[in-house]
């Protein structure tokens, strides 16, 4: 056990985690020349296309250092704020972390939040300064920033380059010397933590675990503590680039387990695996249930695909434990699911993965957040409002509370004004402003979560020319003046387009939504009024004009009354059509509501 090291890589998005992981694999000879490719651990097409890590990936390397054989278990983690849950799980399975900072971009918001996560779990932090070979790199200044943040010595910061492989030997030496070996007793009853799982069509669910005490043997009867179900370990082994079956996986090591489980609900990430005959008494602590930030409805395009969609979502939930969903129905879209996501990027990724991996084409409704409403009858009892249609009649409401977040934005001092005006427009209140260096400022805001759900991140990048980094954490609920904005098409309310909006912005947003829908909804044979309403009060209206056949073409001259007669006849027909006509809403109309500022 003293020769095992478990470590993860944490950093802000785009600071070179996956590339450095590639170099570590090359240097330790864990991959052959045939298997080599860039971002080797990012095995999803989506991850490669976007250049981001979505899943944390575990891999085992063997390395000889000063004549001794060492086993290094590496977990590469995502950097985007929407996938911070993946990072927390990886950290729970490790004793050390490589904190990577880009020498050109310095410390950013996620660097700090991921570092705090690691420190809470008492991990040994090894600071690495990456991309020192770039012409724009500024190693001395960034090293000073790291020393200020961590309180370490400048000599402890390892200079490296993921592109050229410079400094990789120093990183491996630091991992072996600085990261503590796992503690645990191989003779105790089995105690292992599940930190990830994937669905394999042929073999059922593959569970990834870290053993804290005891050992898990092939063929052993084991029990999952949270679900209280028992299984036989059909296959156990370690995770190289491909799975390597072993007879047993001992304390301190990371491995995979196949038990032939077919039902997704039976495996919970954060659960403890123990021996059936001699169960352990201490359960692995440290996993809280994920708290979704953004909610949206996901509906199959064809109602008959509802059950297939449920099966796909369950399989996807195995691979992404931060996805939460429950069934719901909508008058406009039929049966579907109400899903909770950690952010807008997470929502986009889930939608893409459903289409690619499971061949499910889905409609996504306008994302929103959860509110608490209090009525006049019971002002002390709240109920959760997930959907705008759940909000009761305005006259009966005592107050509505909405979730607030603490947002940390790190940007260049040139863009402070732009960033502040964006946050104030989004109802943010500035609570702190700190100059990290003469060039870089950390701004702290309290903002409603609903305001950052849609386009905040994109607009932040625009106003700061790409130089702002953003991180947030929830701080609880606050009373707010919210109204329900309904969209009426042809005098019929469309529940999927309703939104809960702050009263001050309702007029402006209603007008923009009507204009946007007028562009997107195709013209019909009859006039369609598009109206935005709060309760019974219409606050904005646009009309989609009818397509008209020229019925007067056959009248060439003669009295005007002949033309009038034909036009009146047409008008009656259009009126009748409008009473029975249904308006088809295209999918992009649902999504366009999010991009009102484009």
mmCIF file of C-alpha atoms in Angstrom, residues 329-572:
data_model
loop_
_atom_site.group_PDB
_atom_site.id
_atom_site.type_symbol
_atom_site.label_atom_id
_atom_site.label_comp_id
_atom_site.label_asym_id
_atom_site.label_seq_id
_atom_site.Cartn_x
_atom_site.Cartn_y
_atom_site.Cartn_z
ATOM 1 C CA UNK A 329 -47.015 16.773 -18.337
ATOM 2 C CA UNK A 330 -47.796 19.897 -20.309
ATOM 3 C CA UNK A 331 -50.927 20.899 -22.211
ATOM 4 C CA UNK A 332 -48.860 21.947 -25.233
ATOM 5 C CA UNK A 333 -46.254 19.164 -25.298
ATOM 6 C CA UNK A 334 -47.786 16.073 -23.709
ATOM 7 C CA UNK A 335 -45.819 13.818 -21.334
ATOM 8 C CA UNK A 336 -42.191 14.491 -20.505
ATOM 9 C CA UNK A 337 -39.746 15.062 -17.649
ATOM 10 C CA UNK A 338 -38.863 17.980 -15.445
ATOM 11 C CA UNK A 339 -35.079 17.911 -15.176
ATOM 12 C CA UNK A 340 -32.681 19.646 -12.812
ATOM 13 C CA UNK A 341 -29.278 20.752 -14.121
ATOM 14 C CA UNK A 342 -26.271 22.461 -12.598
ATOM 15 C CA UNK A 343 -26.255 25.186 -15.256
ATOM 16 C CA UNK A 344 -26.942 26.045 -18.878
ATOM 17 C CA UNK A 345 -23.881 24.263 -20.300
ATOM 18 C CA UNK A 346 -24.941 21.141 -18.414
ATOM 19 C CA UNK A 347 -28.413 21.431 -20.014
ATOM 20 C CA UNK A 348 -26.899 21.766 -23.508
ATOM 21 C CA UNK A 349 -24.590 18.785 -22.962
ATOM 22 C CA UNK A 350 -27.421 16.545 -21.701
ATOM 23 C CA UNK A 351 -29.564 17.451 -24.716
ATOM 24 C CA UNK A 352 -26.662 16.691 -27.085
ATOM 25 C CA UNK A 353 -25.873 13.399 -25.339
ATOM 26 C CA UNK A 354 -29.512 12.263 -25.532
ATOM 27 C CA UNK A 355 -29.455 12.885 -29.286
ATOM 28 C CA UNK A 356 -26.055 11.296 -29.940
ATOM 29 C CA UNK A 357 -25.829 8.391 -27.542
ATOM 30 C CA UNK A 358 -29.491 7.372 -27.428
ATOM 31 C CA UNK A 359 -30.847 8.759 -30.684
ATOM 32 C CA UNK A 360 -33.608 10.680 -28.874
ATOM 33 C CA UNK A 361 -34.786 13.939 -30.406
ATOM 34 C CA UNK A 362 -36.222 16.097 -27.641
ATOM 35 C CA UNK A 363 -37.894 19.473 -27.113
ATOM 36 C CA UNK A 364 -36.511 21.542 -24.241
ATOM 37 C CA UNK A 365 -38.712 24.175 -22.625
ATOM 38 C CA UNK A 366 -37.563 27.516 -21.237
ATOM 39 C CA UNK A 367 -35.211 26.844 -18.289
ATOM 40 C CA UNK A 368 -36.138 28.385 -14.949
ATOM 41 C CA UNK A 369 -35.281 28.053 -11.262
ATOM 42 C CA UNK A 370 -37.312 26.956 -8.207
ATOM 43 C CA UNK A 371 -39.170 29.595 -6.191
ATOM 44 C CA UNK A 372 -40.949 29.512 -2.828
ATOM 45 C CA UNK A 373 -44.445 31.015 -2.661
ATOM 46 C CA UNK A 374 -46.374 31.999 0.481
ATOM 47 C CA UNK A 375 -50.154 32.545 0.352
ATOM 48 C CA UNK A 376 -52.269 34.923 2.474
ATOM 49 C CA UNK A 377 -54.055 31.995 4.115
ATOM 50 C CA UNK A 378 -50.851 30.444 5.447
ATOM 51 C CA UNK A 379 -48.095 33.083 5.437
ATOM 52 C CA UNK A 380 -45.716 30.764 7.340
ATOM 53 C CA UNK A 381 -46.058 27.744 5.066
ATOM 54 C CA UNK A 382 -44.296 27.823 1.730
ATOM 55 C CA UNK A 383 -44.670 25.602 -1.278
ATOM 56 C CA UNK A 384 -42.204 25.106 -4.115
ATOM 57 C CA UNK A 385 -42.965 26.616 -7.505
ATOM 58 C CA UNK A 386 -41.019 24.782 -10.210
ATOM 59 C CA UNK A 387 -43.229 25.710 -13.109
ATOM 60 C CA UNK A 388 -44.690 29.160 -13.771
ATOM 61 C CA UNK A 389 -48.117 27.487 -14.078
ATOM 62 C CA UNK A 390 -47.854 26.359 -10.409
ATOM 63 C CA UNK A 391 -47.939 29.979 -9.205
ATOM 64 C CA UNK A 392 -51.347 30.728 -7.626
ATOM 65 C CA UNK A 393 -53.570 33.710 -8.434
ATOM 66 C CA UNK A 394 -51.668 37.007 -7.761
ATOM 67 C CA UNK A 395 -54.384 38.245 -5.379
ATOM 68 C CA UNK A 396 -53.837 35.289 -3.000
ATOM 69 C CA UNK A 397 -50.029 35.536 -2.844
ATOM 70 C CA UNK A 398 -48.433 36.955 0.282
ATOM 71 C CA UNK A 399 -44.832 36.910 -1.017
ATOM 72 C CA UNK A 400 -42.530 34.984 -3.344
ATOM 73 C CA UNK A 401 -38.902 34.157 -2.549
ATOM 74 C CA UNK A 402 -36.263 33.370 -5.149
ATOM 75 C CA UNK A 403 -32.817 31.735 -4.834
ATOM 76 C CA UNK A 404 -29.820 34.072 -4.648
ATOM 77 C CA UNK A 405 -26.186 33.252 -5.338
ATOM 78 C CA UNK A 406 -22.823 34.714 -4.449
ATOM 79 C CA UNK A 407 -21.035 35.309 -7.741
ATOM 80 C CA UNK A 408 -17.254 35.714 -7.887
ATOM 81 C CA UNK A 409 -15.902 37.307 -11.042
ATOM 82 C CA UNK A 410 -12.198 37.777 -11.710
ATOM 83 C CA UNK A 411 -11.398 40.136 -14.573
ATOM 84 C CA UNK A 412 -8.848 42.643 -15.864
ATOM 85 C CA UNK A 413 -9.093 46.090 -14.283
ATOM 86 C CA UNK A 414 -9.927 47.633 -17.715
ATOM 87 C CA UNK A 415 -13.291 45.825 -17.800
ATOM 88 C CA UNK A 416 -14.510 46.483 -14.238
ATOM 89 C CA UNK A 417 -17.029 49.117 -15.415
ATOM 90 C CA UNK A 418 -18.527 46.846 -18.101
ATOM 91 C CA UNK A 419 -18.804 43.885 -15.743
ATOM 92 C CA UNK A 420 -20.411 45.998 -13.005
ATOM 93 C CA UNK A 421 -23.024 47.486 -15.327
ATOM 94 C CA UNK A 422 -23.896 43.980 -16.617
ATOM 95 C CA UNK A 423 -24.326 42.664 -13.061
ATOM 96 C CA UNK A 424 -26.398 45.672 -11.970
ATOM 97 C CA UNK A 425 -28.624 45.229 -15.034
ATOM 98 C CA UNK A 426 -29.128 41.648 -13.841
ATOM 99 C CA UNK A 427 -30.277 42.928 -10.398
ATOM 100 C CA UNK A 428 -26.906 42.196 -8.784
ATOM 101 C CA UNK A 429 -25.640 43.993 -5.651
ATOM 102 C CA UNK A 430 -21.878 44.394 -5.330
ATOM 103 C CA UNK A 431 -20.573 43.222 -1.951
ATOM 104 C CA UNK A 432 -16.812 43.272 -2.423
ATOM 105 C CA UNK A 433 -14.073 44.399 -4.787
ATOM 106 C CA UNK A 434 -10.477 43.267 -4.292
ATOM 107 C CA UNK A 435 -7.432 44.015 -6.448
ATOM 108 C CA UNK A 436 -5.484 40.744 -6.642
ATOM 109 C CA UNK A 437 -2.730 42.520 -8.609
ATOM 110 C CA UNK A 438 -2.684 45.963 -10.264
ATOM 111 C CA UNK A 439 -4.183 44.352 -13.377
ATOM 112 C CA UNK A 440 -6.641 41.806 -11.956
ATOM 113 C CA UNK A 441 -9.737 42.469 -9.854
ATOM 114 C CA UNK A 442 -11.999 40.090 -7.957
ATOM 115 C CA UNK A 443 -15.618 41.298 -7.789
ATOM 116 C CA UNK A 444 -18.194 39.687 -5.523
ATOM 117 C CA UNK A 445 -21.926 40.129 -6.178
ATOM 118 C CA UNK A 446 -25.157 38.883 -4.693
ATOM 119 C CA UNK A 447 -27.509 38.113 -7.585
ATOM 120 C CA UNK A 448 -30.756 36.251 -8.252
ATOM 121 C CA UNK A 449 -29.985 32.857 -9.796
ATOM 122 C CA UNK A 450 -32.758 33.349 -12.364
ATOM 123 C CA UNK A 451 -30.833 36.245 -13.934
ATOM 124 C CA UNK A 452 -27.679 34.252 -14.641
ATOM 125 C CA UNK A 453 -29.482 31.205 -16.028
ATOM 126 C CA UNK A 454 -29.938 32.397 -19.603
ATOM 127 C CA UNK A 455 -27.268 34.455 -21.301
ATOM 128 C CA UNK A 456 -25.246 35.861 -18.419
ATOM 129 C CA UNK A 457 -22.107 33.801 -19.043
ATOM 130 C CA UNK A 458 -22.013 34.584 -22.771
ATOM 131 C CA UNK A 459 -22.552 38.287 -22.180
ATOM 132 C CA UNK A 460 -19.915 38.351 -19.449
ATOM 133 C CA UNK A 461 -17.391 36.932 -21.913
ATOM 134 C CA UNK A 462 -18.443 39.548 -24.505
ATOM 135 C CA UNK A 463 -18.165 42.623 -22.271
ATOM 136 C CA UNK A 464 -14.799 41.473 -20.904
ATOM 137 C CA UNK A 465 -13.414 40.379 -24.317
ATOM 138 C CA UNK A 466 -13.106 36.838 -22.934
ATOM 139 C CA UNK A 467 -11.031 37.862 -19.906
ATOM 140 C CA UNK A 468 -13.540 37.316 -17.094
ATOM 141 C CA UNK A 469 -13.840 34.078 -15.170
ATOM 142 C CA UNK A 470 -16.981 33.281 -13.228
ATOM 143 C CA UNK A 471 -17.890 31.050 -10.322
ATOM 144 C CA UNK A 472 -20.964 30.924 -8.072
ATOM 145 C CA UNK A 473 -22.333 29.316 -4.940
ATOM 146 C CA UNK A 474 -25.915 29.424 -3.537
ATOM 147 C CA UNK A 475 -26.596 31.630 -0.472
ATOM 148 C CA UNK A 476 -30.313 30.980 0.154
ATOM 149 C CA UNK A 477 -33.703 32.533 -0.643
ATOM 150 C CA UNK A 478 -34.739 36.199 -0.583
ATOM 151 C CA UNK A 479 -38.116 37.917 -1.023
ATOM 152 C CA UNK A 480 -38.644 39.292 -4.517
ATOM 153 C CA UNK A 481 -41.364 40.998 -6.557
ATOM 154 C CA UNK A 482 -42.139 38.375 -9.210
ATOM 155 C CA UNK A 483 -44.967 38.116 -11.722
ATOM 156 C CA UNK A 484 -45.984 35.395 -14.149
ATOM 157 C CA UNK A 485 -45.693 36.415 -17.774
ATOM 158 C CA UNK A 486 -47.984 34.388 -20.059
ATOM 159 C CA UNK A 487 -47.750 34.237 -23.819
ATOM 160 C CA UNK A 488 -51.047 33.922 -25.665
ATOM 161 C CA UNK A 489 -51.141 32.692 -29.266
ATOM 162 C CA UNK A 490 -54.484 33.173 -30.937
ATOM 163 C CA UNK A 491 -55.942 33.924 -27.465
ATOM 164 C CA UNK A 492 -54.743 30.510 -26.163
ATOM 165 C CA UNK A 493 -52.145 30.498 -23.367
ATOM 166 C CA UNK A 494 -49.036 28.395 -24.192
ATOM 167 C CA UNK A 495 -47.864 26.965 -20.874
ATOM 168 C CA UNK A 496 -44.413 26.013 -22.180
ATOM 169 C CA UNK A 497 -43.598 29.662 -22.937
ATOM 170 C CA UNK A 498 -44.683 31.106 -19.563
ATOM 171 C CA UNK A 499 -41.977 32.562 -17.347
ATOM 172 C CA UNK A 500 -41.646 34.035 -13.862
ATOM 173 C CA UNK A 501 -40.070 37.469 -14.184
ATOM 174 C CA UNK A 502 -39.254 40.390 -11.912
ATOM 175 C CA UNK A 503 -42.069 42.961 -12.124
ATOM 176 C CA UNK A 504 -39.726 45.778 -13.257
ATOM 177 C CA UNK A 505 -38.524 43.840 -16.321
ATOM 178 C CA UNK A 506 -41.866 42.315 -17.336
ATOM 179 C CA UNK A 507 -42.935 45.023 -19.822
ATOM 180 C CA UNK A 508 -39.629 45.004 -21.673
ATOM 181 C CA UNK A 509 -39.250 41.203 -21.772
ATOM 182 C CA UNK A 510 -42.892 40.717 -22.855
ATOM 183 C CA UNK A 511 -42.376 43.090 -25.797
ATOM 184 C CA UNK A 512 -39.148 41.332 -26.847
ATOM 185 C CA UNK A 513 -40.749 37.890 -26.624
ATOM 186 C CA UNK A 514 -43.677 38.945 -28.812
ATOM 187 C CA UNK A 515 -41.329 40.413 -31.432
ATOM 188 C CA UNK A 516 -39.154 37.290 -31.417
ATOM 189 C CA UNK A 517 -42.129 34.936 -31.792
ATOM 190 C CA UNK A 518 -43.512 37.048 -34.632
ATOM 191 C CA UNK A 519 -40.288 36.365 -36.561
ATOM 192 C CA UNK A 520 -40.157 32.659 -35.765
ATOM 193 C CA UNK A 521 -43.712 31.386 -36.052
ATOM 194 C CA UNK A 522 -44.577 30.693 -39.703
ATOM 195 C CA UNK A 523 -47.512 32.598 -41.206
ATOM 196 C CA UNK A 524 -50.814 30.702 -41.342
ATOM 197 C CA UNK A 525 -53.977 31.103 -43.381
ATOM 198 C CA UNK A 526 -55.339 33.473 -40.717
ATOM 199 C CA UNK A 527 -54.113 36.373 -38.559
ATOM 200 C CA UNK A 528 -52.464 35.264 -35.304
ATOM 201 C CA UNK A 529 -52.280 37.717 -32.424
ATOM 202 C CA UNK A 530 -49.197 37.130 -30.213
ATOM 203 C CA UNK A 531 -49.822 38.665 -26.794
ATOM 204 C CA UNK A 532 -47.862 38.911 -23.538
ATOM 205 C CA UNK A 533 -50.055 39.094 -20.451
ATOM 206 C CA UNK A 534 -49.690 39.418 -16.685
ATOM 207 C CA UNK A 535 -52.829 37.909 -15.207
ATOM 208 C CA UNK A 536 -55.689 39.440 -17.236
ATOM 209 C CA UNK A 537 -53.697 42.496 -18.337
ATOM 210 C CA UNK A 538 -52.213 42.426 -21.850
ATOM 211 C CA UNK A 539 -48.891 44.277 -21.845
ATOM 212 C CA UNK A 540 -47.722 43.744 -25.430
ATOM 213 C CA UNK A 541 -49.085 42.547 -28.761
ATOM 214 C CA UNK A 542 -47.808 41.679 -32.234
ATOM 215 C CA UNK A 543 -49.831 40.259 -35.122
ATOM 216 C CA UNK A 544 -48.600 37.593 -37.521
ATOM 217 C CA UNK A 545 -50.364 38.517 -40.757
ATOM 218 C CA UNK A 546 -52.309 35.896 -42.700
ATOM 219 C CA UNK A 547 -51.243 34.487 -46.038
ATOM 220 C CA UNK A 548 -53.968 35.724 -48.421
ATOM 221 C CA UNK A 549 -55.014 34.519 -51.793
ATOM 222 C CA UNK A 550 -55.833 37.347 -54.177
ATOM 223 C CA UNK A 551 -59.570 36.648 -54.541
ATOM 224 C CA UNK A 552 -60.183 39.853 -56.530
ATOM 225 C CA UNK A 553 -57.923 38.800 -59.399
ATOM 226 C CA UNK A 554 -60.873 37.592 -61.539
ATOM 227 C CA UNK A 555 -62.657 40.998 -61.221
ATOM 228 C CA UNK A 556 -61.267 43.196 -63.975
ATOM 229 C CA UNK A 557 -63.201 46.414 -63.633
ATOM 230 C CA UNK A 558 -66.873 46.828 -62.887
ATOM 231 C CA UNK A 559 -68.396 48.136 -59.697
ATOM 232 C CA UNK A 560 -66.396 48.211 -56.429
ATOM 233 C CA UNK A 561 -69.194 46.335 -54.664
ATOM 234 C CA UNK A 562 -68.279 43.199 -56.668
ATOM 235 C CA UNK A 563 -64.778 43.264 -55.202
ATOM 236 C CA UNK A 564 -66.105 44.082 -51.734
ATOM 237 C CA UNK A 565 -68.427 41.055 -51.860
ATOM 238 C CA UNK A 566 -65.513 38.690 -52.597
ATOM 239 C CA UNK A 567 -63.341 40.253 -49.864
ATOM 240 C CA UNK A 568 -66.146 39.979 -47.288
ATOM 241 C CA UNK A 569 -66.620 36.337 -48.180
ATOM 242 C CA UNK A 570 -62.873 35.732 -47.684
ATOM 243 C CA UNK A 571 -62.949 37.605 -44.368
ATOM 244 C CA UNK A 572 -65.708 35.314 -43.057
#
